[in-house]
Short mmCIF file of C-alpha atoms and ligand atoms in Angstrom, two decimals:
data_model
loop_
_atom_site.label_atom_id
_atom_site.label_comp_id
_atom_site.label_asym_id
_atom_site.label_seq_id
_atom_site.Cartn_x
_atom_site.Cartn_y
_atom_site.Cartn_z
CA MET A 3 6.53 -34.02 -23.69
CA THR A 4 4.91 -31.13 -25.52
CA ILE A 5 3.57 -28.49 -23.19
CA LYS A 6 -0.04 -27.73 -23.93
CA THR A 7 -2.24 -25.23 -22.16
CA ARG A 8 -5.75 -24.02 -22.80
CA PHE A 9 -8.29 -21.33 -22.14
CA ALA A 10 -11.75 -22.74 -21.58
CA PRO A 11 -14.32 -19.97 -21.17
CA SER A 12 -18.04 -20.54 -20.71
CA PRO A 13 -19.80 -18.36 -23.29
CA THR A 14 -22.29 -16.73 -20.96
CA GLY A 15 -21.15 -13.12 -21.42
CA PHE A 16 -18.40 -10.87 -22.72
CA LEU A 17 -14.71 -11.56 -22.15
CA HIS A 18 -14.08 -10.21 -18.66
CA VAL A 19 -10.65 -8.70 -17.86
CA GLY A 20 -10.17 -11.40 -15.23
CA GLY A 21 -10.78 -14.08 -17.85
CA ALA A 22 -8.54 -12.24 -20.27
CA ARG A 23 -5.70 -12.24 -17.76
CA THR A 24 -6.15 -15.98 -17.17
CA ALA A 25 -6.11 -16.47 -20.95
CA LEU A 26 -2.96 -14.37 -21.22
CA TYR A 27 -1.18 -16.35 -18.49
CA SER A 28 -2.20 -19.62 -20.05
CA TRP A 29 -1.13 -18.42 -23.51
CA LEU A 30 2.20 -17.19 -22.12
CA ALA A 31 2.77 -20.49 -20.32
CA ALA A 32 2.47 -22.22 -23.70
CA ARG A 33 4.48 -19.70 -25.69
CA SER A 34 7.27 -19.40 -23.10
CA GLN A 35 7.78 -23.16 -23.03
CA GLY A 36 7.57 -23.67 -26.77
CA GLY A 37 4.19 -25.32 -26.26
CA GLN A 38 0.76 -25.18 -27.81
CA PHE A 39 -2.34 -23.26 -26.81
CA VAL A 40 -5.88 -24.57 -27.18
CA LEU A 41 -9.14 -22.63 -27.10
CA ARG A 42 -12.18 -24.50 -25.87
CA ILE A 43 -15.67 -23.14 -25.52
CA GLU A 44 -17.45 -24.71 -22.57
CA ASP A 45 -20.99 -24.36 -23.78
CA THR A 46 -22.67 -27.26 -21.99
CA ASP A 47 -24.90 -24.87 -20.06
CA ILE A 48 -27.22 -24.49 -23.01
CA GLU A 49 -29.59 -22.12 -21.22
CA ARG A 50 -26.91 -19.55 -20.49
CA SER A 51 -24.57 -19.98 -23.48
CA THR A 52 -25.05 -17.71 -26.49
CA GLN A 53 -23.46 -17.32 -29.91
CA GLU A 54 -23.07 -13.63 -29.15
CA ALA A 55 -20.89 -14.47 -26.15
CA VAL A 56 -18.83 -16.92 -28.23
CA ASP A 57 -18.23 -14.15 -30.78
CA ALA A 58 -17.35 -11.67 -28.04
CA ILE A 59 -14.79 -14.09 -26.62
CA LEU A 60 -13.20 -14.76 -30.01
CA THR A 61 -13.09 -11.04 -30.86
CA GLY A 62 -11.60 -10.23 -27.46
CA MET A 63 -8.89 -12.89 -27.81
CA GLU A 64 -8.02 -11.72 -31.31
CA TRP A 65 -7.96 -8.08 -30.29
CA LEU A 66 -5.59 -8.94 -27.44
CA GLY A 67 -3.37 -10.86 -29.84
CA LEU A 68 -3.83 -14.21 -28.10
CA ASP A 69 -3.77 -16.69 -30.96
CA TRP A 70 -4.58 -20.35 -30.50
CA ASP A 71 -3.04 -23.39 -32.17
CA GLU A 72 -6.11 -25.60 -31.83
CA GLY A 73 -9.81 -24.99 -31.55
CA PRO A 74 -12.09 -23.44 -30.82
CA TYR A 75 -13.47 -26.77 -29.67
CA TYR A 76 -17.06 -26.82 -28.48
CA GLN A 77 -18.13 -29.11 -25.66
CA THR A 78 -21.64 -29.44 -27.07
CA LYS A 79 -20.10 -31.25 -30.06
CA ARG A 80 -18.45 -33.85 -27.81
CA PHE A 81 -21.39 -35.35 -25.93
CA ASP A 82 -20.90 -38.77 -27.50
CA ARG A 83 -17.37 -38.92 -26.22
CA TYR A 84 -18.38 -37.90 -22.68
CA ASN A 85 -21.15 -40.46 -22.66
CA GLU A 86 -18.83 -43.17 -23.91
CA LEU A 87 -16.58 -42.56 -20.91
CA VAL A 88 -19.46 -42.31 -18.42
CA ASP A 89 -20.58 -45.72 -19.69
CA GLN A 90 -17.05 -47.05 -19.35
CA LEU A 91 -16.87 -45.92 -15.71
CA LEU A 92 -20.29 -47.47 -15.10
CA ALA A 93 -19.14 -50.78 -16.60
CA GLU A 94 -16.04 -50.69 -14.40
CA ASP A 95 -18.18 -49.90 -11.33
CA LYS A 96 -16.28 -46.62 -10.91
CA ALA A 97 -19.60 -44.86 -11.32
CA TYR A 98 -23.12 -45.87 -10.42
CA LYS A 99 -26.74 -44.97 -10.99
CA CYS A 100 -28.32 -43.02 -8.19
CA TYR A 101 -32.13 -42.99 -8.03
CA ALA A 102 -32.50 -40.94 -4.87
CA PRO A 103 -34.91 -38.12 -5.79
CA LYS A 104 -33.80 -34.54 -5.42
CA ASP A 105 -36.32 -33.67 -2.71
CA LEU A 106 -35.08 -36.56 -0.58
CA LEU A 107 -31.49 -35.33 -0.96
CA ASP A 108 -32.58 -31.81 -0.09
CA THR A 109 -34.24 -33.05 3.09
CA ILE A 110 -31.12 -34.97 4.05
CA ARG A 111 -29.00 -31.84 3.49
CA GLU A 112 -31.31 -29.85 5.77
CA GLU A 113 -30.97 -32.53 8.46
CA GLN A 114 -27.21 -32.48 8.14
CA LYS A 115 -27.12 -28.71 8.50
CA ALA A 116 -29.46 -28.83 11.52
CA ASN A 117 -27.05 -31.32 13.13
CA GLY A 118 -24.09 -29.05 12.47
CA LEU A 119 -22.72 -31.33 9.72
CA LYS A 120 -21.50 -30.36 6.26
CA ALA A 121 -24.36 -30.68 3.75
CA ARG A 122 -23.35 -33.32 1.21
CA TYR A 123 -24.48 -36.38 -0.66
CA ASP A 124 -24.25 -39.46 1.57
CA ALA A 125 -24.46 -42.72 -0.35
CA ASN A 126 -24.78 -44.65 2.91
CA HIS A 127 -27.67 -42.70 4.32
CA PRO A 128 -30.43 -45.30 5.04
CA LYS A 129 -33.01 -43.39 2.97
CA VAL A 130 -30.64 -43.14 -0.01
CA VAL A 131 -29.82 -46.83 0.26
CA GLU A 132 -33.54 -47.59 0.42
CA ALA A 133 -34.37 -45.40 -2.62
CA ASN A 134 -31.63 -47.07 -4.63
CA SER A 135 -32.57 -50.62 -3.70
CA GLN A 136 -36.26 -50.11 -4.52
CA ALA A 137 -35.75 -48.43 -7.91
CA LYS A 138 -36.18 -50.18 -11.25
CA ALA A 139 -33.27 -49.94 -13.69
CA ASP A 140 -35.04 -47.47 -15.98
CA ASP A 141 -36.38 -45.14 -13.31
CA PRO A 142 -35.06 -41.58 -13.54
CA HIS A 143 -31.55 -41.46 -12.20
CA VAL A 144 -28.28 -39.62 -12.31
CA ILE A 145 -24.85 -41.19 -12.68
CA ARG A 146 -22.50 -40.53 -9.80
CA PHE A 147 -18.77 -40.94 -9.74
CA ARG A 148 -17.59 -43.32 -7.01
CA ASN A 149 -15.14 -41.06 -5.25
CA PRO A 150 -12.46 -42.95 -3.26
CA LYS A 151 -13.43 -43.12 0.43
CA GLU A 152 -9.94 -43.32 1.84
CA GLY A 153 -6.73 -41.38 1.48
CA LYS A 154 -6.25 -37.89 0.19
CA VAL A 155 -5.72 -35.95 -2.99
CA VAL A 156 -2.45 -34.03 -3.14
CA PHE A 157 -1.31 -31.69 -5.87
CA ASP A 158 1.36 -29.05 -6.25
CA ASP A 159 -0.29 -25.96 -7.60
CA LYS A 160 2.23 -23.98 -9.66
CA ILE A 161 1.06 -20.76 -8.02
CA ARG A 162 -0.23 -21.77 -4.62
CA GLY A 163 2.05 -24.65 -3.67
CA ARG A 164 0.98 -27.97 -2.18
CA ILE A 165 -2.73 -28.52 -1.68
CA GLU A 166 -4.12 -31.56 0.11
CA ILE A 167 -7.67 -32.64 0.62
CA ALA A 168 -8.97 -35.77 2.31
CA ASN A 169 -11.24 -37.95 0.18
CA SER A 170 -13.62 -38.09 3.12
CA GLU A 171 -14.35 -34.43 2.33
CA LEU A 172 -15.49 -35.22 -1.21
CA ASP A 173 -18.86 -36.73 -2.01
CA ASP A 174 -19.89 -38.79 -5.03
CA LEU A 175 -20.21 -36.22 -7.75
CA ILE A 176 -22.93 -36.35 -10.40
CA ILE A 177 -21.27 -36.89 -13.79
CA ARG A 178 -24.45 -37.38 -15.84
CA ARG A 179 -27.72 -35.64 -15.08
CA THR A 180 -31.19 -37.20 -15.22
CA ASP A 181 -31.67 -35.69 -18.67
CA GLY A 182 -28.58 -37.54 -19.91
CA SER A 183 -26.29 -34.53 -20.12
CA PRO A 184 -22.78 -34.83 -18.70
CA THR A 185 -21.68 -32.35 -16.05
CA TYR A 186 -18.98 -29.73 -16.04
CA ASN A 187 -16.38 -31.48 -13.87
CA PHE A 188 -16.52 -34.58 -16.01
CA CYS A 189 -16.39 -32.83 -19.40
CA VAL A 190 -13.40 -30.74 -18.35
CA VAL A 191 -11.42 -33.82 -17.41
CA VAL A 192 -12.29 -35.68 -20.60
CA ASP A 193 -11.42 -32.65 -22.71
CA ASP A 194 -8.17 -31.86 -20.97
CA TRP A 195 -7.16 -35.49 -21.35
CA ASP A 196 -8.25 -35.88 -24.99
CA MET A 197 -6.69 -32.56 -25.94
CA GLY A 198 -3.40 -33.49 -24.31
CA ILE A 199 -3.40 -30.56 -21.89
CA THR A 200 -0.34 -30.70 -19.63
CA GLN A 201 -0.93 -27.50 -17.63
CA VAL A 202 -4.31 -26.25 -16.56
CA VAL A 203 -4.21 -22.50 -15.86
CA ARG A 204 -7.50 -21.18 -14.53
CA GLY A 205 -9.13 -18.97 -11.93
CA GLU A 206 -9.03 -19.81 -8.24
CA ASP A 207 -12.81 -20.19 -8.27
CA HIS A 208 -12.11 -23.66 -9.67
CA ILE A 209 -9.74 -24.76 -6.95
CA ASN A 210 -12.39 -26.82 -5.14
CA ASN A 211 -13.09 -28.73 -8.35
CA THR A 212 -9.50 -29.79 -8.83
CA PRO A 213 -9.32 -32.65 -6.26
CA ARG A 214 -12.57 -34.08 -7.64
CA GLN A 215 -11.23 -33.84 -11.16
CA ILE A 216 -7.95 -35.49 -10.18
CA ASN A 217 -9.90 -38.49 -8.88
CA ILE A 218 -11.73 -38.69 -12.20
CA TYR A 219 -8.45 -38.59 -14.16
CA GLU A 220 -7.21 -41.45 -12.05
CA ALA A 221 -10.37 -43.47 -12.51
CA LEU A 222 -10.07 -43.01 -16.28
CA GLY A 223 -6.40 -44.01 -16.22
CA ALA A 224 -5.52 -40.59 -17.65
CA PRO A 225 -2.34 -38.64 -16.80
CA VAL A 226 -3.04 -35.81 -14.34
CA PRO A 227 -1.95 -32.40 -15.67
CA GLU A 228 -0.31 -29.72 -13.58
CA PHE A 229 -2.53 -26.98 -12.19
CA ALA A 230 -2.07 -23.26 -11.70
CA HIS A 231 -4.91 -21.33 -10.08
CA CYS A 232 -4.77 -17.56 -10.56
CA SER A 233 -6.05 -15.20 -7.89
CA MET A 234 -8.88 -12.77 -8.31
CA ILE A 235 -8.73 -9.22 -9.56
CA LEU A 236 -10.15 -6.68 -7.13
CA GLY A 237 -11.47 -3.20 -7.74
CA ASP A 238 -9.69 -0.23 -6.18
CA ASP A 239 -11.95 -0.55 -3.12
CA GLY A 240 -10.84 -4.13 -2.43
CA ALA A 241 -14.09 -5.77 -3.57
CA LYS A 242 -14.14 -8.32 -6.41
CA LEU A 243 -13.85 -6.44 -9.71
CA SER A 244 -17.32 -5.90 -11.13
CA LYS A 245 -19.28 -3.58 -13.40
CA ARG A 246 -19.67 -1.22 -10.49
CA HIS A 247 -15.94 -0.40 -10.80
CA GLY A 248 -16.21 0.63 -14.46
CA ALA A 249 -15.26 -1.33 -17.54
CA VAL A 250 -14.88 -5.06 -17.03
CA SER A 251 -15.17 -6.33 -20.57
CA VAL A 252 -12.09 -6.37 -22.76
CA MET A 253 -13.98 -4.77 -25.65
CA GLN A 254 -15.08 -1.94 -23.40
CA TYR A 255 -11.40 -1.12 -22.99
CA ARG A 256 -11.05 -1.01 -26.73
CA ASP A 257 -14.06 1.31 -26.93
CA GLN A 258 -12.56 3.58 -24.29
CA GLY A 259 -9.43 3.98 -26.38
CA PHE A 260 -6.92 1.54 -24.96
CA LEU A 261 -4.40 -0.21 -27.14
CA PRO A 262 -4.30 -3.99 -26.88
CA GLN A 263 -0.55 -3.74 -26.19
CA ALA A 264 -1.27 -1.54 -23.18
CA LEU A 265 -4.05 -3.72 -21.78
CA ARG A 266 -1.91 -6.83 -22.29
CA ASN A 267 1.06 -5.22 -20.55
CA TYR A 268 -1.25 -4.01 -17.79
CA LEU A 269 -2.81 -7.44 -17.29
CA VAL A 270 0.46 -9.34 -17.31
CA ARG A 271 1.79 -7.17 -14.47
CA LEU A 272 -1.42 -7.49 -12.51
CA GLY A 273 -0.22 -10.46 -10.47
CA TRP A 274 3.04 -11.33 -12.20
CA SER A 275 6.41 -9.62 -12.03
CA HIS A 276 9.92 -9.84 -13.37
CA GLY A 277 12.17 -7.74 -11.16
CA ASP A 278 10.83 -4.21 -11.20
CA GLN A 279 10.30 -4.04 -14.95
CA GLU A 280 6.97 -2.44 -15.92
CA ILE A 281 7.06 -2.32 -19.71
CA PHE A 282 7.11 -5.63 -21.54
CA SER A 283 7.05 -6.21 -25.25
CA MET A 284 5.30 -9.40 -26.29
CA GLU A 285 8.71 -10.99 -26.90
CA GLU A 286 9.89 -10.05 -23.43
CA MET A 287 6.74 -11.38 -21.80
CA ILE A 288 7.29 -14.68 -23.58
CA GLU A 289 10.95 -14.77 -22.66
CA PHE A 290 10.53 -13.97 -18.97
CA PHE A 291 7.16 -15.50 -18.11
CA SER A 292 6.81 -18.34 -15.66
CA LEU A 293 3.73 -19.59 -13.84
CA GLY A 294 5.78 -19.86 -10.64
CA ALA A 295 6.29 -16.08 -10.59
CA ILE A 296 2.55 -15.35 -10.44
CA SER A 297 1.48 -13.92 -7.12
CA LYS A 298 -0.82 -15.84 -4.79
CA SER A 299 -2.49 -12.72 -3.52
CA ALA A 300 -5.33 -10.93 -5.21
CA SER A 301 -4.40 -7.89 -7.29
CA ALA A 302 -6.16 -4.55 -7.29
CA PHE A 303 -7.06 -2.87 -10.55
CA ASN A 304 -5.45 0.53 -11.00
CA THR A 305 -6.91 2.58 -13.82
CA GLU A 306 -4.27 5.28 -13.50
CA LYS A 307 -1.52 2.81 -14.25
CA LEU A 308 -3.42 1.54 -17.26
CA HIS A 309 -3.64 5.12 -18.55
CA TRP A 310 0.08 5.56 -18.00
CA LEU A 311 0.83 2.41 -19.98
CA ASN A 312 -1.55 3.39 -22.73
CA ASN A 313 0.15 6.77 -23.05
CA HIS A 314 3.48 4.95 -23.19
CA TYR A 315 2.35 2.72 -26.05
CA ILE A 316 0.75 5.62 -27.93
CA LYS A 317 4.11 7.43 -27.75
CA HIS A 318 6.52 4.56 -28.15
CA GLY A 319 4.54 1.73 -29.72
CA ASP A 320 4.97 0.74 -33.35
CA PRO A 321 3.48 3.80 -35.13
CA ASP A 322 1.74 1.72 -37.79
CA GLU A 323 0.10 -0.42 -35.10
CA VAL A 324 -1.06 2.66 -33.20
CA ALA A 325 -2.33 4.16 -36.47
CA LYS A 326 -4.35 1.01 -37.21
CA HIS A 327 -6.14 1.24 -33.88
CA LEU A 328 -6.51 5.01 -34.12
CA GLN A 329 -8.19 4.56 -37.50
CA TRP A 330 -10.91 2.52 -35.80
CA HIS A 331 -11.60 5.38 -33.39
CA LEU A 332 -11.56 7.97 -36.18
CA ASP A 333 -14.24 5.91 -37.88
CA GLN A 334 -16.23 5.84 -34.65
CA GLN A 335 -15.98 9.64 -34.43
CA GLN A 336 -16.74 9.99 -38.14
CA ILE A 337 -13.47 11.65 -38.98
CA ASP A 338 -12.40 10.96 -42.54
CA ALA A 339 -8.61 10.85 -42.48
CA SER A 340 -8.17 9.68 -46.06
CA GLN A 341 -6.99 13.13 -47.18
CA GLY A 342 -4.43 15.03 -45.15
CA PRO A 343 -1.33 14.20 -43.17
CA ALA A 344 -0.22 10.64 -42.45
CA LEU A 345 -1.77 9.31 -39.26
CA THR A 346 1.66 8.38 -37.97
CA ASP A 347 2.74 12.04 -38.24
CA VAL A 348 -0.33 13.20 -36.34
CA ILE A 349 0.30 10.55 -33.67
CA GLY A 350 3.92 11.71 -33.41
CA LEU A 351 2.75 15.25 -32.75
CA VAL A 352 -0.39 14.85 -30.65
CA GLY A 353 0.13 11.39 -29.13
CA GLU A 354 2.12 12.35 -26.10
CA ARG A 355 -0.69 14.57 -24.85
CA CYS A 356 -3.22 11.73 -24.92
CA ASN A 357 -3.88 8.85 -22.57
CA THR A 358 -6.47 7.24 -24.83
CA LEU A 359 -7.15 6.84 -28.53
CA VAL A 360 -10.55 8.44 -28.00
CA GLU A 361 -8.76 11.64 -26.97
CA LEU A 362 -6.22 11.24 -29.74
CA ALA A 363 -8.93 10.85 -32.38
CA ALA A 364 -10.73 13.93 -31.07
CA GLN A 365 -7.49 15.91 -31.14
CA SER A 366 -6.72 14.72 -34.68
CA ARG A 367 -9.93 16.14 -36.06
CA TYR A 368 -8.64 19.56 -37.14
CA PHE A 369 -5.88 17.97 -39.22
CA TYR A 370 -8.53 16.47 -41.48
CA GLN A 371 -11.71 18.48 -41.07
CA ASP A 372 -12.44 22.15 -41.56
CA PHE A 373 -14.74 23.83 -39.07
CA ASP A 374 -16.89 26.96 -39.00
CA GLU A 375 -17.14 27.12 -35.27
CA ILE A 376 -14.29 28.17 -33.08
CA ASP A 377 -14.20 27.36 -29.39
CA ALA A 378 -15.98 30.35 -27.80
CA THR A 379 -13.62 30.84 -24.88
CA ALA A 380 -10.53 30.65 -27.09
CA ALA A 381 -12.06 33.05 -29.63
CA LYS A 382 -13.06 35.51 -26.97
CA LYS A 383 -9.58 35.55 -25.54
CA HIS A 384 -7.39 35.37 -28.62
CA LEU A 385 -9.38 36.63 -31.60
CA ARG A 386 -9.82 40.21 -30.40
CA PRO A 387 -9.20 43.24 -32.64
CA VAL A 388 -5.55 43.31 -31.57
CA ALA A 389 -5.11 39.94 -33.28
CA LEU A 390 -5.96 41.36 -36.67
CA ALA A 391 -2.51 42.66 -37.58
CA PRO A 392 -0.63 39.53 -36.42
CA LEU A 393 -3.01 37.32 -38.41
CA GLN A 394 -2.73 39.43 -41.53
CA VAL A 395 1.05 39.74 -41.40
CA ALA A 396 1.56 36.06 -40.66
CA LYS A 397 -0.85 35.08 -43.43
CA GLY A 398 1.08 37.17 -45.96
CA LYS A 399 4.36 35.52 -44.97
CA ILE A 400 2.82 32.05 -45.01
CA GLU A 401 1.38 32.57 -48.48
CA ALA A 402 4.78 33.65 -49.70
CA LEU A 403 6.56 30.56 -48.30
CA ASP A 404 8.12 28.19 -50.82
CA ASP A 405 9.81 26.09 -48.22
CA TRP A 406 7.01 24.34 -46.31
CA THR A 407 8.95 23.21 -43.24
CA VAL A 408 8.48 23.51 -39.49
CA ASP A 409 11.57 25.71 -39.28
CA ALA A 410 10.32 28.07 -41.96
CA LEU A 411 6.98 28.36 -40.13
CA LYS A 412 8.77 28.99 -36.88
CA ALA A 413 10.67 31.80 -38.62
CA VAL A 414 7.38 33.25 -39.94
CA ILE A 415 6.10 33.58 -36.38
CA ALA A 416 9.37 35.08 -35.13
CA ASP A 417 9.50 37.54 -38.05
CA THR A 418 5.89 38.59 -37.49
CA CYS A 419 6.62 39.27 -33.81
CA ALA A 420 9.68 41.32 -34.75
CA GLU A 421 7.83 43.29 -37.40
CA LEU A 422 4.95 44.20 -35.10
CA ASP A 423 7.13 44.41 -32.04
CA VAL A 424 4.92 42.04 -30.02
CA GLY A 425 5.61 38.94 -27.92
CA MET A 426 5.30 35.33 -29.17
CA GLY A 427 1.91 34.80 -27.53
CA LYS A 428 0.34 37.66 -29.45
CA VAL A 429 1.04 35.90 -32.73
CA GLY A 430 1.15 32.25 -31.78
CA MET A 431 -2.16 32.13 -29.92
CA PRO A 432 -4.35 33.80 -32.56
CA LEU A 433 -2.74 31.53 -35.15
CA ARG A 434 -3.35 28.47 -33.04
CA VAL A 435 -7.02 29.34 -32.51
CA ALA A 436 -7.39 30.14 -36.20
CA VAL A 437 -5.93 26.87 -37.49
CA THR A 438 -7.11 24.42 -34.82
CA GLY A 439 -10.37 26.03 -33.70
CA GLY A 440 -9.28 25.86 -30.06
CA GLY A 441 -6.76 27.17 -27.59
CA GLN A 442 -4.81 23.97 -27.03
CA SER A 443 -2.52 22.13 -29.40
CA PRO A 444 1.06 21.09 -29.82
CA SER A 445 3.53 23.65 -31.13
CA VAL A 446 1.64 25.73 -33.70
CA ASP A 447 4.44 25.71 -36.31
CA ALA A 448 4.44 21.90 -36.33
CA VAL A 449 0.63 21.82 -36.40
CA MET A 450 0.46 24.20 -39.37
CA HIS A 451 3.12 22.19 -41.12
CA LEU A 452 0.96 19.04 -40.96
CA ILE A 453 -2.31 20.76 -41.80
CA GLY A 454 -0.81 22.04 -45.05
CA LYS A 455 -0.56 25.47 -46.66
CA ASP A 456 -3.93 25.81 -48.40
CA ARG A 457 -5.91 24.82 -45.38
CA VAL A 458 -3.83 27.00 -43.05
CA VAL A 459 -4.31 30.06 -45.25
CA ALA A 460 -8.05 29.45 -45.60
CA ARG A 461 -8.44 29.05 -41.84
CA ILE A 462 -6.48 32.23 -41.10
CA ASP A 463 -8.77 34.01 -43.55
CA GLN A 464 -11.80 32.64 -41.75
CA ALA A 465 -10.38 33.94 -38.43
CA ILE A 466 -9.56 37.35 -39.93
CA LYS A 467 -13.19 37.68 -41.04
CA LEU A 468 -14.36 36.84 -37.57
CA VAL A 469 -12.04 39.43 -36.00
CA GLU A 470 -13.17 42.05 -38.53
CA ALA A 471 -16.81 41.32 -37.83
CA ARG A 472 -16.16 41.64 -34.14
CA ALA A 473 -14.28 44.90 -34.61
CA ALA A 474 -17.17 46.27 -36.67
CA GLN A 475 -19.61 45.40 -33.85
CA SER A 476 -17.65 47.09 -31.09
N1 LIG B 505 -15.45 -22.92 -18.17
C1 LIG B 505 -14.89 -22.53 -16.93
C2 LIG B 505 -15.15 -21.06 -16.68
O1 LIG B 505 -15.40 -20.32 -17.62
C3 LIG B 505 -13.40 -22.74 -16.85
C4 LIG B 505 -13.05 -24.16 -16.65
C5 LIG B 505 -11.59 -24.44 -16.54
O2 LIG B 505 -10.78 -23.57 -16.90
O3 LIG B 505 -11.28 -25.54 -16.13
O4 LIG B 505 -15.11 -20.63 -15.56
#
């Protein structure tokens, strides 16, 4: 049997990290078993579903690298099929028309609560029986599924183990509303059956639906898939992860400068483990993943760990991949990197200092863009009159260099120090401030090497002018 899993989001908002993790687990379940992965958009709630949310989900999935073999299917395009099967259940007396008006059912629920009973639909309640016997065939009605009265539903959740629920706990679920639209629990079953889904991986918020859905599968004569219900993600304070905790949408993580590889690695470990390994390539995730190794307990989001992973992937990820994502951030920060050093070289030099691509883009700026302003604190400290001689001497040696290498630039600094009989800092710092516009950067010889000779000389000149102007003022 071919393994087939799916991700079935409702397009009512962005792709939440919790949803993304469920999608990742479902995708990995398919990929690790040589199966197929289906994407289905559950857009039957027409009021709340939007095209914008559909687009956000597709973009989020693509950004995370979760490709699908089939779909996206849209539930709103499958109404005929759902209705065909509602009619079939009606014809087989496995479903029935219920004419009891909503206000009557509400009153009954209130009574039940007042008597300390569980509020539920009761087909045998005298008033419901009366409403149904007095109605004419065409009166407004819903279609209810005739849930078995006896026995129990048992299933072995791949994550949570055996789950049993007595049928006496389940009432007769509405499968078609008064307006003729089929309901969620019914559509999901029909889709999962028609699409050949063998493993349903979804959030634990659906666990109460599963026994009801299993009864519907059985009534339709459809094979019941396996189920795996993933636990919630909590914020660092133990409450359910929400906007209050910071970014919750996958695309917000992109905007904040995270690599998809890092977020994916972070999400896979948030509730799943393989020994004590923390870093997983996509291939390793696929090789080692199993639904059974997902934890039953809720997992707490840890932003620090995500930063650590992001830094790891900036440093050790495929440089071309990192460059592709960095390019997006450079565009956002309006840094034109078309002229100047290769992005991969800049990443190699600056990357290890950065936890996000937003920082990395900001710290790449001086490799590509000249500036007239120098950071005031750095200038005040390092571009004083005593810096004039080091800048002039170093500039002369740099201009004379034929061999534009890091080692040659390192030698220029050492020679300048020797000539003026000053320490490294007295030459290195003014040079750093002159060529980068600030007091912090990787090793200044390597930085100058990437910036290139003409630009380096012009920037030292600019700094010399500033120092001279200052000296003239004092
Ligand atoms: N559409 C449902 C949701 O977004 C998921 C249904 C399912 O996975 O069975 O919560």
